[in-house]
DNA sequence: AATCATAGTGGAACCGGTTCCAATCAAGTG
DNA sequence: CACTTGATTGGAACCGGTTCCACTATGATT
């Protein structure tokens, strides 16, 4: 019951090469075609994909390395990628780096050994080691979420998102604002969003704006902590808390609720991300929606181009969309 | 720059077999060991894993087939599996079946062709076709979430969860209850939870309980729809709505909010699942928490046993834990 | 000194496919 | 009818590893 191509050939009374040709659409006479078909039918023969890949020196697999699996953005994006890749006959191999940069590197080499055709790397930071690995493995790599001049990259327009959010909050009359950011090691989330936001503030001439900057971790519980220090300080409370991620914003909302502070009447809150939950909670969270699913599709299309040596933009910037909900009060 | 084992052997002035022995810990003299080490160092040689697997006739990969990636339970479980598998030197290959049963079957054969060592199947339904495929591919398969007498299975104690929830809601004095279930094709979620709940109700002698059963889809929007039909009917509103999943419960809460109905003072709501969001929303959702992450670990351990032909329980039942929050009013 | 393990090594076969090349054979051409 | 053409087909080499087997030294044992 081993069923190799040689067995099939033998049972059908032909040579290996003929069976192979049959399988790959070469020229085979009608008679032998039928015989082989029948034998394959009977035996339930399935070609060994190693032997195939060994000869072909590549696979039809695309690898993706993600810092975590259990996040809304990650799973949405991956779902989109998967859909697109499947349509093009590629299989997606997902590797979880558990937010450990050295595991990302490891994964790059791992994927190279497996002769993966291309790699989509969900980046939070792009270090020298990353670049060295990417260069060494000689496989097309697409950065998702961060950019680097030497690597194909796909990013969201975080600067614009931050800017839009800033303009919006200011337009609602808020002049005493707390901004909760994240580590600047994450250029997209930690730097760009903040810069865009600051830009909006700096452009807002005529009235004085009091802006306090805080830094928090990515987890909701981090958001709760940071929010509590803000809410418990002796200074006047800000009228709005702008958070660099929806997760942090959810944490802030929780903290406010714990403190009996009403949203938005006593304090306004905003996020970034557009997670599904932000819609169903009350009040709904004003946020910036990122098209994760669509981004996955785009990323897949992009890596397929790279794999096939087709031309592709070095940098793709995707736009975001502001979602206005009830968590921001109008002070005007 | 092809770097095969033959190249290394040539450069080091030894035979292929010696290099192979060096790589796999055979007996190699100190001198040649050093030479080979150096050549490998210089060339950055990485063995071709196809050739290895071709000979070995298997991989150190475990495949998992999931109906969807973008769900809390799925991503949590997968994260747990991944952690455990990695520790044991296995790699996880994730396949997304997009809630399409025929794709699940396809995936089973796909994984078989790739000589995956074992498969963890996130099941919602186990059809005859599934069983036939599982039998045919001859690879260890572990069902997760559903059980079948012929296949190793791992399930949550949904019956007990439903029962506990029933007892709890009744103990809070609710006598007019709406139960929103899902399709009975999903035995675990659609049948077991409901049965457990009904059992609790049937045991509750002495007072009359008015129970209405509804069926909804799995999506939050389905929950909203179903809730609206309940809330808009002319009959007296139930005092509690018990939902078969957290997602549906979130939908119900949203619908209630849209209708200006207060939770829990006007209507109580419960879910199943223990999603993270159920904690941060207000009011917090009373639900049953499933240990997804831990389940992932367990599943991984289980499939590893199967792969190594070690004995393993045919059926593993995992317990759940009720989480009491504010979404249920005490009518006593 | 003769005998015997034994560590170290090279050669060749093998895993299961794909592909190049040469051979065959029937139909078409002048 | 000899010759060209093109469709089929089988044989052998190859992809890049692993492993069995035979052969050499080398040191240990009587």
XYZ file of C-alpha atoms (C1' of nucleotides) in Angstrom:
724
model
C 0.000 0.000 0.000
C 2.888 2.384 -0.656
C 1.618 3.615 -3.980
C 4.486 5.336 -5.680
C 4.435 6.502 -9.225
C 6.430 3.400 -10.109
C 3.690 1.153 -8.737
C 1.083 2.945 -10.760
C 3.237 2.700 -13.844
C 3.764 -0.989 -13.314
C 0.085 -1.730 -12.728
C -0.883 0.244 -15.794
C 1.820 -1.413 -17.818
C 3.593 1.799 -18.746
C 6.726 3.672 -17.681
C 7.053 6.101 -14.772
C 7.612 8.917 -17.174
C 4.324 8.254 -18.894
C 2.411 8.415 -15.648
C 4.196 11.603 -14.739
C 3.305 13.045 -18.097
C -0.280 12.033 -17.598
C -0.369 13.788 -14.254
C 1.207 16.944 -15.557
C -0.672 17.226 -18.794
C 1.859 15.961 -21.288
C 1.005 14.111 -24.424
C -0.542 10.743 -23.638
C -2.681 8.650 -25.934
C -6.286 8.176 -25.169
C -5.904 4.471 -24.453
C -3.074 4.749 -21.932
C -4.710 7.787 -20.411
C -7.729 5.687 -19.591
C -5.662 2.848 -18.197
C -3.691 5.140 -15.916
C -6.802 6.949 -14.824
C -8.330 3.697 -13.806
C -5.325 2.474 -11.851
C -5.057 5.779 -10.019
C -8.730 5.612 -9.262
C -8.433 2.121 -7.840
C -5.334 2.693 -5.775
C -6.155 6.179 -4.563
C -2.680 7.264 -5.511
C -1.489 10.608 -4.164
C 1.841 11.986 -5.387
C 4.465 12.580 -2.761
C 4.867 16.316 -2.542
C 8.416 16.116 -1.204
C 9.684 14.349 -4.233
C 7.919 16.920 -6.364
C 9.292 19.876 -4.462
C 12.729 18.334 -4.336
C 12.893 18.338 -8.069
C 11.053 21.598 -8.539
C 13.246 23.254 -5.903
C 10.354 25.242 -4.582
C 6.923 24.932 -3.096
C 3.673 26.653 -3.657
C 3.663 27.842 -0.100
C 3.757 31.320 1.254
C 4.880 31.738 4.820
C 3.720 34.394 7.186
C 5.359 35.315 10.438
C 3.178 37.012 12.987
C 3.991 38.408 16.398
C 0.771 36.993 17.754
C -2.220 35.083 16.569
C -4.785 36.159 19.073
C -5.366 39.690 17.958
C -8.163 41.042 15.889
C -5.939 42.712 13.359
C -3.755 39.661 12.936
C -6.533 37.178 12.447
C -8.451 39.446 10.100
C -5.434 40.097 7.950
C -4.478 36.460 7.835
C -7.976 35.492 6.829
C -7.747 37.903 3.926
C -4.355 36.658 2.878
C -5.455 33.093 3.034
C -8.429 33.733 0.816
C -6.367 35.393 -1.856
C -3.529 32.902 -1.745
C -5.817 29.947 -1.988
C -7.361 31.403 -5.090
C -3.947 31.477 -6.674
C -3.102 27.949 -5.668
C -0.782 28.837 -2.832
C -0.896 27.499 0.640
C -0.357 29.659 3.648
C 2.006 28.547 6.378
C 1.515 30.554 9.519
C 4.247 30.912 12.079
C 3.691 32.465 15.458
C 6.671 34.358 16.791
C 4.989 35.110 20.118
C 6.172 38.699 20.098
C 9.757 37.584 20.295
C 12.025 39.236 17.760
C 14.599 36.475 17.817
C 11.883 34.002 16.962
C 11.054 36.069 13.938
C 14.601 35.663 12.733
C 14.532 31.983 13.475
C 11.293 31.700 11.534
C 12.833 33.413 8.520
C 15.563 30.795 8.344
C 13.090 28.040 9.049
C 10.946 29.074 6.144
C 13.980 29.349 3.911
C 14.957 25.796 4.690
C 11.522 24.692 3.702
C 11.931 26.395 0.362
C 8.901 28.545 0.907
C 8.271 30.743 -2.124
C 7.674 33.969 -0.301
C 7.276 35.431 3.150
C 4.926 38.006 4.577
C 6.330 39.392 7.768
C 4.025 41.157 10.191
C 6.550 43.591 11.479
C 6.570 45.661 14.605
C 10.247 46.440 14.445
C 12.736 45.969 11.665
C 16.194 45.443 13.096
C 19.545 44.962 11.427
C 19.297 41.277 12.163
C 16.021 41.142 10.320
C 17.557 42.789 7.315
C 20.563 40.514 7.353
C 18.354 37.449 7.523
C 16.093 38.688 4.758
C 19.090 39.310 2.579
C 20.694 35.990 3.332
C 17.759 33.733 2.677
C 17.216 35.170 -0.771
C 13.458 34.752 -0.732
C 10.971 37.518 -1.480
C 9.830 39.133 1.749
C 7.014 41.597 2.223
C 6.896 43.701 5.348
C 3.460 44.348 6.673
C 2.862 47.197 9.062
C 6.302 48.732 8.950
C 8.464 49.958 6.156
C 12.089 49.818 5.206
C 13.710 51.223 2.132
C 15.418 47.957 1.219
C 12.412 45.684 1.537
C 9.015 45.609 -0.061
C 6.671 47.105 2.470
C 3.031 47.663 3.014
C 1.877 50.057 5.647
C -1.162 51.886 6.802
C -1.131 55.616 6.606
C -0.743 55.972 10.332
C 0.455 59.512 10.090
C -2.691 60.555 8.284
C -4.799 58.560 10.715
C -3.216 60.345 13.655
C -3.638 63.652 11.914
C -7.296 63.056 11.184
C -7.926 62.004 14.728
C -6.205 65.119 16.021
C -8.232 67.390 13.799
C -11.420 65.680 14.808
C -10.858 65.843 18.553
C -9.844 69.478 18.328
C -12.832 70.295 16.177
C -15.046 69.001 18.947
C -13.661 71.678 21.215
C -11.249 69.616 23.294
C -8.318 71.644 24.552
C -7.069 69.535 27.424
C -6.038 66.217 25.961
C -4.147 63.169 27.135
C -2.450 61.079 24.465
C -1.619 57.508 25.413
C 0.962 56.121 23.013
C 3.126 53.037 22.903
C 6.836 52.375 22.606
C 8.584 54.252 19.821
C 10.255 51.027 18.803
C 7.075 50.367 16.940
C 7.439 53.018 14.290
C 3.963 52.717 12.831
C 1.944 52.661 16.019
C 4.335 54.369 18.400
C 5.727 57.116 16.207
C 3.624 57.780 13.132
C 0.256 57.984 14.820
C 1.628 60.302 17.447
C 3.422 62.479 14.930
C 0.280 62.853 12.885
C -1.653 63.737 15.966
C 0.942 66.271 17.097
C 0.967 67.777 13.665
C -2.756 68.409 13.894
C -2.296 70.027 17.269
C 0.560 72.197 16.089
C -1.461 73.397 13.150
C -4.285 74.382 15.399
C -3.330 77.988 15.942
C -5.232 80.591 17.873
C -6.184 78.645 20.974
C -3.935 77.035 23.474
C -4.040 73.275 23.743
C -2.845 71.455 26.807
C -1.499 68.084 25.742
C -0.054 65.419 28.021
C 1.732 62.418 26.559
C 1.760 59.017 28.206
C 3.184 55.680 27.169
C 1.442 52.384 27.739
C 1.866 48.750 26.817
C -0.284 47.106 24.156
C -2.511 45.109 26.417
C -5.866 46.219 27.672
C -4.671 45.861 31.231
C -1.824 48.235 30.439
C -4.416 50.700 29.253
C -6.311 50.339 32.492
C -3.174 51.054 34.505
C -2.192 54.087 32.524
C -5.719 55.419 32.630
C -5.869 55.026 36.374
C -2.740 57.093 36.882
C -4.288 59.801 34.737
C -7.660 59.677 36.405
C -6.185 59.606 39.878
C -3.733 62.446 39.468
C -4.438 65.722 41.179
C -4.368 67.743 38.009
C -7.518 68.681 36.188
C -8.780 65.780 34.205
C -8.325 65.954 30.462
C -11.562 66.254 28.528
C -10.355 63.690 26.022
C -8.050 60.696 26.079
C -6.666 59.743 22.680
C -5.278 56.212 22.675
C -2.872 54.759 20.131
C -4.821 51.509 19.926
C -8.366 50.334 20.471
C -7.147 47.933 23.104
C -5.758 50.744 25.172
C -8.937 52.725 24.632
C -10.995 49.808 25.896
C -8.765 49.725 28.951
C -9.327 53.422 29.506
C -13.064 52.981 29.208
C -12.918 50.208 31.737
C -10.864 52.316 34.112
C -13.289 55.202 33.730
C -16.150 52.908 34.503
C -14.376 51.597 37.568
C -13.962 55.179 38.723
C -17.560 56.016 37.991
C -16.584 58.509 35.336
C -19.090 58.844 32.515
C -18.095 58.579 28.873
C -18.372 60.828 26.970
C -20.036 63.425 29.199
C -17.178 63.586 31.672
C -14.367 62.354 29.480
C -14.049 61.468 25.817
C -12.059 58.491 24.550
C -10.788 57.513 21.106
C -8.809 54.604 19.710
C -7.142 53.357 16.570
C -7.810 50.069 14.880
C -11.486 49.623 14.244
C -11.882 46.387 16.152
C -15.308 44.837 15.878
C -16.031 45.256 19.558
C -15.666 48.979 19.398
C -18.987 48.990 17.640
C -21.006 46.972 20.090
C -19.861 48.511 23.330
C -21.638 51.484 24.808
C -20.816 54.125 24.113
C -19.459 53.100 20.716
C -15.789 53.976 20.398
C -14.690 56.645 17.982
C -11.736 55.132 16.196
C -9.906 54.790 12.918
C -10.780 51.709 10.962
C -8.004 49.820 9.237
C -9.002 47.533 6.412
C -7.285 44.465 7.771
C -9.099 41.953 5.668
C -8.497 43.879 2.494
C -4.909 44.484 3.505
C -4.488 40.735 3.714
C -5.756 40.393 0.173
C -3.427 43.095 -1.046
C -0.455 41.642 0.742
C -1.134 38.268 -0.805
C -1.378 39.765 -4.273
C 1.834 41.607 -3.664
C 3.837 38.606 -2.514
C 2.549 36.594 -5.451
C 3.892 39.232 -7.774
C 7.232 39.155 -6.039
C 7.380 35.392 -6.199
C 6.781 35.511 -9.922
C 9.334 38.242 -10.474
C 6.706 40.632 -11.621
C 7.206 44.306 -10.918
C 5.620 45.590 -7.738
C 5.710 48.839 -5.796
C 8.360 48.909 -3.148
C 6.008 50.697 -0.813
C 2.253 50.464 -0.613
C 0.352 52.775 1.640
C -3.171 51.889 2.620
C -5.640 54.401 3.790
C -7.744 54.299 6.890
C -11.153 55.591 7.649
C -12.319 57.504 10.685
C -15.343 56.125 12.427
C -17.292 58.621 14.460
C -19.191 57.137 17.358
C -20.479 58.280 20.705
C -17.353 58.186 22.809
C -16.376 61.763 21.934
C -18.358 64.640 23.373
C -18.930 67.837 21.488
C -17.804 70.687 23.748
C -18.733 73.434 21.368
C 25.691 29.294 -4.553
C 23.598 26.130 -4.501
C 25.220 24.564 -1.472
C 24.209 20.966 -1.444
C 25.640 18.406 0.866
C 27.821 17.248 -2.026
C 29.374 20.694 -2.331
C 30.178 20.789 1.335
C 31.649 17.333 1.151
C 33.789 18.312 -1.798
C 35.040 21.500 -0.221
C 35.873 19.702 2.989
C 37.549 16.917 1.077
C 35.307 14.180 2.435
C 32.367 12.095 1.224
C 28.715 13.057 1.330
C 28.058 10.342 3.838
C 30.580 11.806 6.227
C 28.959 15.203 6.119
C 25.589 13.632 6.679
C 26.957 11.730 9.621
C 28.427 14.905 11.008
C 25.068 16.632 10.746
C 23.191 13.803 12.362
C 25.598 13.002 15.124
C 27.317 9.931 13.769
C 30.906 9.032 14.436
C 33.256 11.576 12.890
C 36.849 12.227 13.876
C 37.773 15.458 15.537
C 39.836 16.667 12.613
C 37.216 16.155 9.922
C 34.562 17.458 12.248
C 36.421 20.730 12.444
C 36.946 20.930 8.719
C 33.306 20.328 7.977
C 32.226 22.762 10.638
C 34.348 25.415 9.043
C 33.079 24.839 5.531
C 29.487 24.908 6.697
C 30.211 28.081 8.579
C 31.697 29.724 5.512
C 29.075 28.662 3.046
C 26.073 29.083 5.303
C 24.861 25.696 4.216
C 21.264 24.801 5.071
C 20.078 21.245 4.392
C 17.192 20.881 2.003
C 14.283 19.724 4.073
C 12.515 18.091 1.127
C 15.310 15.706 0.509
C 15.329 14.917 4.191
C 11.622 14.365 4.417
C 11.596 12.395 1.203
C 13.891 9.886 2.743
C 12.391 10.047 6.218
C 8.879 9.750 4.772
C 7.491 12.129 7.316
C 7.783 15.637 8.664
C 7.813 17.165 12.074
C 4.722 19.129 11.239
C 1.331 19.025 12.800
C -1.535 20.365 10.759
C -4.603 22.037 12.107
C -7.775 22.664 10.206
C -9.972 25.443 11.485
C -13.356 26.636 10.319
C -12.240 30.218 10.798
C -9.260 32.142 11.995
C -10.875 35.324 13.132
C -12.592 34.116 16.240
C -11.477 34.505 19.781
C -11.749 30.850 20.623
C -9.879 29.773 17.515
C -6.964 32.127 17.880
C -6.603 31.441 21.581
C -6.609 27.712 21.092
C -4.176 27.877 18.240
C -1.818 30.030 20.248
C -1.818 27.412 22.981
C -1.257 24.584 20.538
C 1.571 26.400 18.881
C 3.347 26.987 22.153
C 3.212 23.362 23.136
C 4.142 22.021 19.719
C 7.101 24.281 19.358
C 8.409 23.054 22.670
C 8.379 19.553 21.306
C 10.060 20.489 18.081
C 6.982 20.376 15.908
C 5.820 23.009 13.547
C 2.229 23.977 13.225
C 0.641 24.275 9.815
C -2.638 26.104 9.972
C -5.291 25.666 7.343
C -8.356 27.814 7.145
C -11.414 26.002 5.897
C -13.574 29.140 5.909
C -16.507 27.331 7.471
C -16.838 25.138 4.445
C -17.114 21.451 5.229
C -15.886 20.332 1.850
C -12.781 22.404 2.356
C -12.148 20.565 5.557
C -12.129 17.315 3.640
C -9.892 18.780 1.002
C -7.548 19.977 3.706
C -7.349 16.513 5.208
C -6.125 15.087 1.919
C -3.854 18.042 1.378
C -2.162 17.508 4.674
C -1.848 13.819 3.982
C -0.049 14.504 0.749
C 2.374 16.665 2.630
C 3.121 13.792 4.965
C 2.086 15.786 7.981
C 2.563 13.748 11.145
C -0.757 14.510 12.768
C -3.852 16.618 12.394
C -5.937 18.557 14.851
C -9.352 19.207 13.399
C -11.476 21.972 14.857
C -14.773 20.336 14.260
C -18.218 21.762 14.136
C -19.754 18.790 12.423
C -18.402 15.332 11.843
C -19.905 13.860 8.709
C -19.486 10.487 7.075
C -17.193 12.082 4.544
C -14.994 13.327 7.337
C -14.759 9.869 8.792
C -13.995 8.300 5.456
C -11.236 10.810 4.811
C -9.763 10.364 8.250
C -9.720 6.655 7.772
C -8.235 6.828 4.316
C -5.341 9.135 4.996
C -4.059 6.961 7.804
C -2.706 9.833 9.856
C -3.549 10.439 13.504
C -6.405 12.908 13.792
C -7.687 14.619 16.899
C -11.134 16.148 16.888
C -11.441 19.334 18.843
C -14.835 20.554 19.950
C -16.858 17.580 18.817
C -16.636 13.917 19.549
C -16.965 10.714 17.646
C -16.542 7.216 18.924
C -14.083 6.225 16.213
C -11.768 9.203 16.471
C -9.740 10.686 19.272
C -11.735 13.622 20.526
C -11.442 16.487 22.895
C -14.513 18.375 23.938
C -15.696 20.850 26.467
C -18.291 19.768 28.919
C -20.987 21.755 27.203
C -23.769 19.834 28.820
C -22.494 20.737 32.288
C -21.958 24.319 31.192
C -25.545 24.558 30.005
C -26.758 22.937 33.166
C -24.819 25.313 35.402
C -26.068 28.272 33.481
C -29.635 27.045 33.805
C -29.344 26.543 37.536
C -27.802 29.952 37.943
C -30.405 31.862 35.993
C -33.215 30.053 37.776
C -31.592 30.669 41.139
C -31.749 34.360 40.411
C -35.501 34.104 40.215
C -35.989 34.211 36.458
C -39.107 32.356 35.358
C -39.701 33.801 31.945
C -36.688 32.950 29.844
C -35.734 33.104 26.191
C -33.044 30.684 25.041
C -31.279 31.595 21.810
C -29.534 28.547 20.439
C -27.813 27.664 17.182
C -28.204 24.950 14.608
C -28.338 21.432 15.980
C -25.847 20.382 13.353
C -23.268 21.688 15.758
C -23.662 19.065 18.436
C -21.526 20.739 21.064
C -22.895 24.252 20.814
C -26.316 23.597 19.352
C -27.360 20.471 21.227
C -25.320 19.895 24.368
C -25.560 23.372 25.807
C -29.259 23.461 25.240
C -29.793 20.007 26.670
C -27.894 20.912 29.790
C -29.911 24.039 30.142
C -33.206 22.221 29.624
C -32.174 19.623 32.142
C -31.691 22.339 34.760
C -35.113 23.747 33.941
C -36.790 20.351 34.105
C -35.244 19.673 37.465
C -36.557 22.901 38.815
C -39.800 21.674 40.272
C -42.334 23.642 42.216
C -42.572 26.763 40.123
C -43.604 27.127 36.558
C -41.006 28.312 34.109
C -41.938 29.841 30.810
C -39.215 29.017 28.319
C -39.100 30.094 24.678
C -36.535 28.613 22.330
C -35.094 30.510 19.392
C -32.425 29.667 16.873
C -29.866 32.135 15.583
C -26.758 32.151 13.454
C -23.299 32.461 14.959
C -22.619 36.035 14.015
C -23.235 38.993 16.214
C -25.524 40.472 13.618
C -27.603 37.288 13.730
C -27.901 37.805 17.454
C -29.124 41.335 16.900
C -31.780 40.134 14.482
C -33.050 37.385 16.724
C -33.077 39.702 19.709
C -35.083 42.295 17.816
C -37.790 39.802 16.972
C -37.995 38.886 20.631
C -37.973 42.441 21.884
C -40.504 43.608 19.325
C -43.008 40.841 19.814
C -46.249 41.608 21.545
C -45.762 39.040 24.238
C -44.424 39.907 27.655
C -40.696 40.319 27.480
C -38.640 37.554 29.025
C -36.719 38.607 32.108
C -33.652 36.791 30.889
C -32.168 35.888 27.517
C -29.759 32.961 27.610
C -27.580 32.842 24.504
C -25.632 29.857 23.262
C -22.569 31.979 22.488
C -21.034 35.212 23.682
C -21.266 36.591 20.198
C -25.010 36.176 20.172
C -25.205 37.659 23.659
C -23.277 40.691 22.477
C -25.748 41.019 19.660
C -28.620 40.850 22.105
C -27.053 43.509 24.257
C -26.640 45.707 21.254
C -30.242 45.176 20.239
C -31.405 45.983 23.751
C -29.397 49.146 23.700
C -30.865 50.121 20.358
C -34.319 49.650 21.861
C -33.435 51.603 24.969
C -33.888 48.575 27.170
C -31.676 48.534 30.235
C -29.487 45.548 31.110
C -29.852 43.990 33.610
C -32.642 45.970 35.250
C -35.118 45.393 32.435
C -33.684 42.261 30.925
C -30.853 39.928 31.846
C -28.462 38.420 29.308
C -25.971 35.554 29.464
C -23.542 33.969 27.045
C -21.154 31.069 26.644
C -17.507 31.331 25.740
C -15.739 33.723 28.052
C -14.461 36.031 25.360
C -12.179 38.777 26.605
C -14.555 41.524 25.614
C -17.290 40.207 27.837
C -15.257 41.508 30.727
C -14.732 45.051 29.567
C -18.174 45.885 28.344
C -20.764 47.354 30.642
C -22.470 45.650 32.154
C -20.029 42.763 32.226
C -21.516 39.660 30.634
C -22.272 36.630 32.757
C -20.902 33.729 30.785
C -19.120 30.411 30.934
C -15.410 30.589 30.413
C -13.746 27.937 28.306
C -10.034 27.429 28.760
C -9.133 27.832 25.115
C -5.479 28.455 25.585
C -5.074 25.520 27.885
C -7.167 23.380 25.586
C -4.691 24.168 22.844
C -1.870 22.925 25.014
C -3.740 19.767 25.842
C -4.637 19.109 22.258
C -1.028 19.489 21.228
C 0.118 17.078 23.897
C -2.520 14.663 22.788
C -1.640 14.691 19.123
C 2.035 14.280 19.959
C 1.177 11.156 21.866
C -0.801 9.854 18.942
C 1.991 10.604 16.528
C 4.404 8.646 18.672
C 2.028 5.743 19.051
C 1.756 6.295 22.755
C -1.504 5.424 24.465
C -3.965 8.281 24.832
C -7.548 8.619 25.977
C -10.018 8.358 23.177
C -12.105 11.082 24.720
C -10.997 14.024 26.816
C -13.556 16.254 28.447
C -12.512 19.673 29.623
C -14.370 21.585 32.234
C -15.633 25.112 32.044
C -16.066 27.765 34.635
C -19.025 30.065 35.177
C -18.238 33.724 35.395
C -20.766 35.805 37.252
C -20.935 39.396 36.153
C -23.486 42.169 36.145
C -25.642 41.253 33.176
C -27.960 39.074 35.249
C -30.375 40.696 37.643
C -31.385 39.105 40.915
C -35.156 39.009 40.968
C -35.429 37.501 44.416
C 53.718 -10.988 16.912
C 49.214 -12.521 15.535
C 44.318 -11.562 16.403
C 40.511 -8.734 17.107
C 37.509 -5.056 18.016
C 36.310 -0.610 16.677
C 36.218 4.236 15.240
C 36.296 6.553 10.890
C 35.459 6.818 6.151
C 33.990 6.335 1.144
C 30.885 4.273 -2.287
C 26.578 3.082 -3.821
C 21.787 2.400 -3.458
C 17.588 4.494 -2.373
C 13.512 7.881 -1.348
C 9.602 9.256 -5.349
C 9.025 12.185 -8.330
C 10.367 15.192 -13.197
C 12.528 15.817 -17.513
C 15.621 15.199 -21.325
C 16.622 12.251 -25.106
C 16.238 8.711 -28.238
C 13.315 5.260 -30.287
C 8.989 3.744 -32.385
C 5.191 3.997 -35.286
C 1.430 5.665 -38.072
C -0.067 9.249 -41.042
C 1.004 12.748 -44.539
C 3.791 14.358 -48.660
C 5.768 14.472 -53.287
C 7.180 3.950 -52.404
C 10.854 6.475 -49.916
C 10.889 10.318 -46.766
C 9.294 13.681 -43.442
C 6.630 14.756 -39.534
C 4.674 14.547 -35.163
C 2.529 12.145 -31.484
C 3.673 8.502 -27.945
C 6.509 6.161 -25.176
C 10.409 4.038 -22.366
C 14.966 4.585 -20.247
C 18.109 6.988 -17.663
C 19.768 10.799 -15.225
C 18.812 13.913 -11.693
C 16.978 16.552 -7.376
C 19.699 16.417 -2.270
C 19.654 14.137 1.262
C 20.207 9.238 4.428
C 21.869 4.773 5.321
C 23.745 0.248 4.655
C 27.925 -2.061 3.731
C 32.629 -2.826 3.022
C 37.187 -1.363 3.863
C 41.064 0.821 6.461
C 43.782 2.064 10.152
C 44.503 2.092 15.074
C 44.947 0.487 19.587
C 43.886 -3.339 22.748
C 44.192 -8.295 23.851
C 46.487 -12.738 24.333
